[in-house]
Amino acid sequence: MFAMVTRTVLTGFSGLMSLTTLTLTAPAGSLAPLEWGGGPLTVEALPRVTYTAHRGGALEVPENSMSGLVAAYERGTAQVIDVDTRMLRDGTLVAMHDETLDRTTTSTGPVRSLTLRQWRKVRLRPGHGLPGSWRSERPPTVAEVLDRFGGRIVLMLEAKDPRSLRALGSLIRARGLTRSVFVNSNVPGVAARAHRMGLLAQLWRSKAQMRTDRPERWAGFVDVLDVDHKARDLDVLRAVNSGIPRVWAHTVTTPGQRDRALRLGCDGVITDVPGLLARTPVKGAKGVSAAGLRERWPVNQV
């Protein structure tokens, strides 16, 4: 028994911007995405080129806020929503990037010193210069994020505290979202642990790290390699040719940065401005061949 749905999306690729109607088919019943009245939307539904809203799109909405995440979801300009996670003193997982409350809230001090009861009194301070009008609000817990968006859109949760991985995995598994949530870390060992736990493992790397990385070593346990868009061409190429199924570039804030990443073979970007990128056509994303790059750099560098 199969169910069918159509969805109209705004696409901008190969220099063209157009409305595209997608006809999606999936088995009905418990395994079907929520769009068909069944189970969660999974990673298998992601398009060939994927946009991830970094912290919800941190230059367009208040980062890691429920209202910002709702806006990112409802605008439909990204297929994945990224949220940072940290652990409170009592083990509760919450949405927060920094180790301290100082930058993004009206409070101060380390996040890990709070209990859930204290966390509920924290209020976010929307950043200056964001478009629109945003209210101060309580930052969400990870459970609240999963309950609000889990299965409706693919999520990316960065485990800022490696010790939280078991608790994070429990929240994901309890909701049947193991194929719907990427667990992100900068540490290969954490990504390997996530993979062994049956989770989707994502590994991010900085420009400096990519100079000496050998990403092919991670192909057996990394589902997404998240590379610094500022890295050298040959380092991005090494990642693209590593055998890891998805290579996305972070943190992209301009169409030019996106276009370069796609030309080098990345199949996704993690961006603070998903709305801007969605309405700006891609230019010249025809890919760069290994042979072409080896003409510019010695083979032993690639």
PDB file of N, CA and C in Angstrom, residues 88 94-96 100-102 104-111 113-125 135-140:
ATOM      1  N   LEU A  88      22.936  20.162  31.426  1.00  0.00           N
ATOM      2  CA  LEU A  88      22.849  20.852  32.705  1.00  0.00           C
ATOM      3  C   LEU A  88      23.398  19.965  33.831  1.00  0.00           C
ATOM      4  N   VAL A  94      19.939  20.690  26.842  1.00  0.00           N
ATOM      5  CA  VAL A  94      19.299  21.944  26.449  1.00  0.00           C
ATOM      6  C   VAL A  94      19.927  22.477  25.159  1.00  0.00           C
ATOM      7  N   ALA A  95      19.216  23.389  24.509  1.00  0.00           N
ATOM      8  CA  ALA A  95      19.689  24.004  23.266  1.00  0.00           C
ATOM      9  C   ALA A  95      20.499  25.247  23.602  1.00  0.00           C
ATOM     10  N   MET A  96      21.819  25.148  23.437  1.00  0.00           N
ATOM     11  CA  MET A  96      22.705  26.274  23.730  1.00  0.00           C
ATOM     12  C   MET A  96      24.057  25.999  23.087  1.00  0.00           C
ATOM     13  N   THR A 100      28.802  29.295  28.351  1.00  0.00           N
ATOM     14  CA  THR A 100      28.196  30.206  29.319  1.00  0.00           C
ATOM     15  C   THR A 100      26.937  30.832  28.737  1.00  0.00           C
ATOM     16  N   LEU A 101      26.166  31.444  29.633  1.00  0.00           N
ATOM     17  CA  LEU A 101      24.925  32.109  29.248  1.00  0.00           C
ATOM     18  C   LEU A 101      25.147  33.531  28.763  1.00  0.00           C
ATOM     19  N   ASP A 102      26.345  34.046  28.903  1.00  0.00           N
ATOM     20  CA  ASP A 102      26.609  35.481  28.794  1.00  0.00           C
ATOM     21  C   ASP A 102      26.233  36.094  27.450  1.00  0.00           C
ATOM     22  N   THR A 104      24.216  35.093  24.780  1.00  0.00           N
ATOM     23  CA  THR A 104      22.899  35.008  24.134  1.00  0.00           C
ATOM     24  C   THR A 104      21.719  35.146  25.087  1.00  0.00           C
ATOM     25  N   THR A 105      21.966  35.298  26.390  1.00  0.00           N
ATOM     26  CA  THR A 105      20.849  35.412  27.323  1.00  0.00           C
ATOM     27  C   THR A 105      21.031  36.635  28.222  1.00  0.00           C
ATOM     28  N   THR A 106      20.042  36.902  29.044  1.00  0.00           N
ATOM     29  CA  THR A 106      20.120  38.000  30.006  1.00  0.00           C
ATOM     30  C   THR A 106      20.777  37.554  31.303  1.00  0.00           C
ATOM     31  N   SER A 107      21.204  36.291  31.370  1.00  0.00           N
ATOM     32  CA  SER A 107      21.872  35.753  32.551  1.00  0.00           C
ATOM     33  C   SER A 107      23.362  35.598  32.282  1.00  0.00           C
ATOM     34  N   THR A 108      24.107  35.195  33.297  1.00  0.00           N
ATOM     35  CA  THR A 108      25.540  34.949  33.168  1.00  0.00           C
ATOM     36  C   THR A 108      25.883  33.640  33.867  1.00  0.00           C
ATOM     37  N   GLY A 109      27.088  33.151  33.575  1.00  0.00           N
ATOM     38  CA  GLY A 109      27.572  31.955  34.243  1.00  0.00           C
ATOM     39  C   GLY A 109      27.530  30.730  33.362  1.00  0.00           C
ATOM     40  N   PRO A 110      28.156  29.649  33.810  1.00  0.00           N
ATOM     41  CA  PRO A 110      28.218  28.422  33.006  1.00  0.00           C
ATOM     42  C   PRO A 110      26.886  27.701  32.905  1.00  0.00           C
ATOM     43  N   VAL A 111      26.614  27.198  31.726  1.00  0.00           N
ATOM     44  CA  VAL A 111      25.377  26.444  31.491  1.00  0.00           C
ATOM     45  C   VAL A 111      25.334  25.208  32.382  1.00  0.00           C
ATOM     46  N   SER A 113      26.169  24.647  35.255  1.00  0.00           N
ATOM     47  CA  SER A 113      25.912  24.842  36.687  1.00  0.00           C
ATOM     48  C   SER A 113      24.426  24.857  37.021  1.00  0.00           C
ATOM     49  N   LEU A 114      23.561  24.884  36.005  1.00  0.00           N
ATOM     50  CA  LEU A 114      22.124  25.037  36.234  1.00  0.00           C
ATOM     51  C   LEU A 114      21.405  23.706  36.340  1.00  0.00           C
ATOM     52  N   THR A 115      20.288  23.720  37.034  1.00  0.00           N
ATOM     53  CA  THR A 115      19.325  22.622  37.004  1.00  0.00           C
ATOM     54  C   THR A 115      18.210  22.993  36.021  1.00  0.00           C
ATOM     55  N   LEU A 116      17.345  22.040  35.722  1.00  0.00           N
ATOM     56  CA  LEU A 116      16.228  22.325  34.819  1.00  0.00           C
ATOM     57  C   LEU A 116      15.349  23.425  35.395  1.00  0.00           C
ATOM     58  N   ARG A 117      15.112  23.393  36.690  1.00  0.00           N
ATOM     59  CA  ARG A 117      14.278  24.432  37.308  1.00  0.00           C
ATOM     60  C   ARG A 117      14.892  25.808  37.093  1.00  0.00           C
ATOM     61  N   GLN A 118      16.204  25.933  37.238  1.00  0.00           N
ATOM     62  CA  GLN A 118      16.876  27.214  37.016  1.00  0.00           C
ATOM     63  C   GLN A 118      16.882  27.575  35.531  1.00  0.00           C
ATOM     64  N   TRP A 119      17.032  26.578  34.676  1.00  0.00           N
ATOM     65  CA  TRP A 119      17.051  26.808  33.232  1.00  0.00           C
ATOM     66  C   TRP A 119      15.758  27.459  32.752  1.00  0.00           C
ATOM     67  N   ARG A 120      14.664  27.067  33.349  1.00  0.00           N
ATOM     68  CA  ARG A 120      13.374  27.596  32.916  1.00  0.00           C
ATOM     69  C   ARG A 120      13.209  29.080  33.242  1.00  0.00           C
ATOM     70  N   LYS A 121      14.096  29.630  34.038  1.00  0.00           N
ATOM     71  CA  LYS A 121      14.064  31.062  34.347  1.00  0.00           C
ATOM     72  C   LYS A 121      14.977  31.875  33.431  1.00  0.00           C
ATOM     73  N   VAL A 122      15.796  31.203  32.623  1.00  0.00           N
ATOM     74  CA  VAL A 122      16.704  31.888  31.691  1.00  0.00           C
ATOM     75  C   VAL A 122      15.897  32.469  30.538  1.00  0.00           C
ATOM     76  N   ARG A 123      16.309  33.644  30.072  1.00  0.00           N
ATOM     77  CA  ARG A 123      15.649  34.274  28.926  1.00  0.00           C
ATOM     78  C   ARG A 123      16.685  34.642  27.877  1.00  0.00           C
ATOM     79  N   LEU A 124      16.383  34.285  26.629  1.00  0.00           N
ATOM     80  CA  LEU A 124      17.259  34.622  25.519  1.00  0.00           C
ATOM     81  C   LEU A 124      17.212  36.112  25.225  1.00  0.00           C
ATOM     82  N   ARG A 125      18.328  36.645  24.730  1.00  0.00           N
ATOM     83  CA  ARG A 125      18.408  38.037  24.313  1.00  0.00           C
ATOM     84  C   ARG A 125      18.642  38.051  22.807  1.00  0.00           C
ATOM     85  N   ARG A 135      10.832  38.401  20.367  1.00  0.00           N
ATOM     86  CA  ARG A 135      10.641  38.589  21.798  1.00  0.00           C
ATOM     87  C   ARG A 135      11.688  37.800  22.582  1.00  0.00           C
ATOM     88  N   SER A 136      11.892  38.198  23.826  1.00  0.00           N
ATOM     89  CA  SER A 136      12.712  37.408  24.722  1.00  0.00           C
ATOM     90  C   SER A 136      11.926  36.168  25.130  1.00  0.00           C
ATOM     91  N   GLU A 137      12.572  35.037  25.173  1.00  0.00           N
ATOM     92  CA  GLU A 137      11.875  33.791  25.463  1.00  0.00           C
ATOM     93  C   GLU A 137      12.801  32.818  26.175  1.00  0.00           C
ATOM     94  N   ARG A 138      12.215  31.811  26.753  1.00  0.00           N
ATOM     95  CA  ARG A 138      13.000  30.767  27.407  1.00  0.00           C
ATOM     96  C   ARG A 138      13.646  29.873  26.356  1.00  0.00           C
ATOM     97  N   PRO A 139      14.929  29.558  26.478  1.00  0.00           N
ATOM     98  CA  PRO A 139      15.535  28.619  25.535  1.00  0.00           C
ATOM     99  C   PRO A 139      14.998  27.213  25.762  1.00  0.00           C
ATOM    100  N   PRO A 140      14.846  26.430  24.696  1.00  0.00           N
ATOM    101  CA  PRO A 140      14.213  25.114  24.840  1.00  0.00           C
ATOM    102  C   PRO A 140      15.167  24.045  25.356  1.00  0.00           C
TER     103      PRO A 140
END
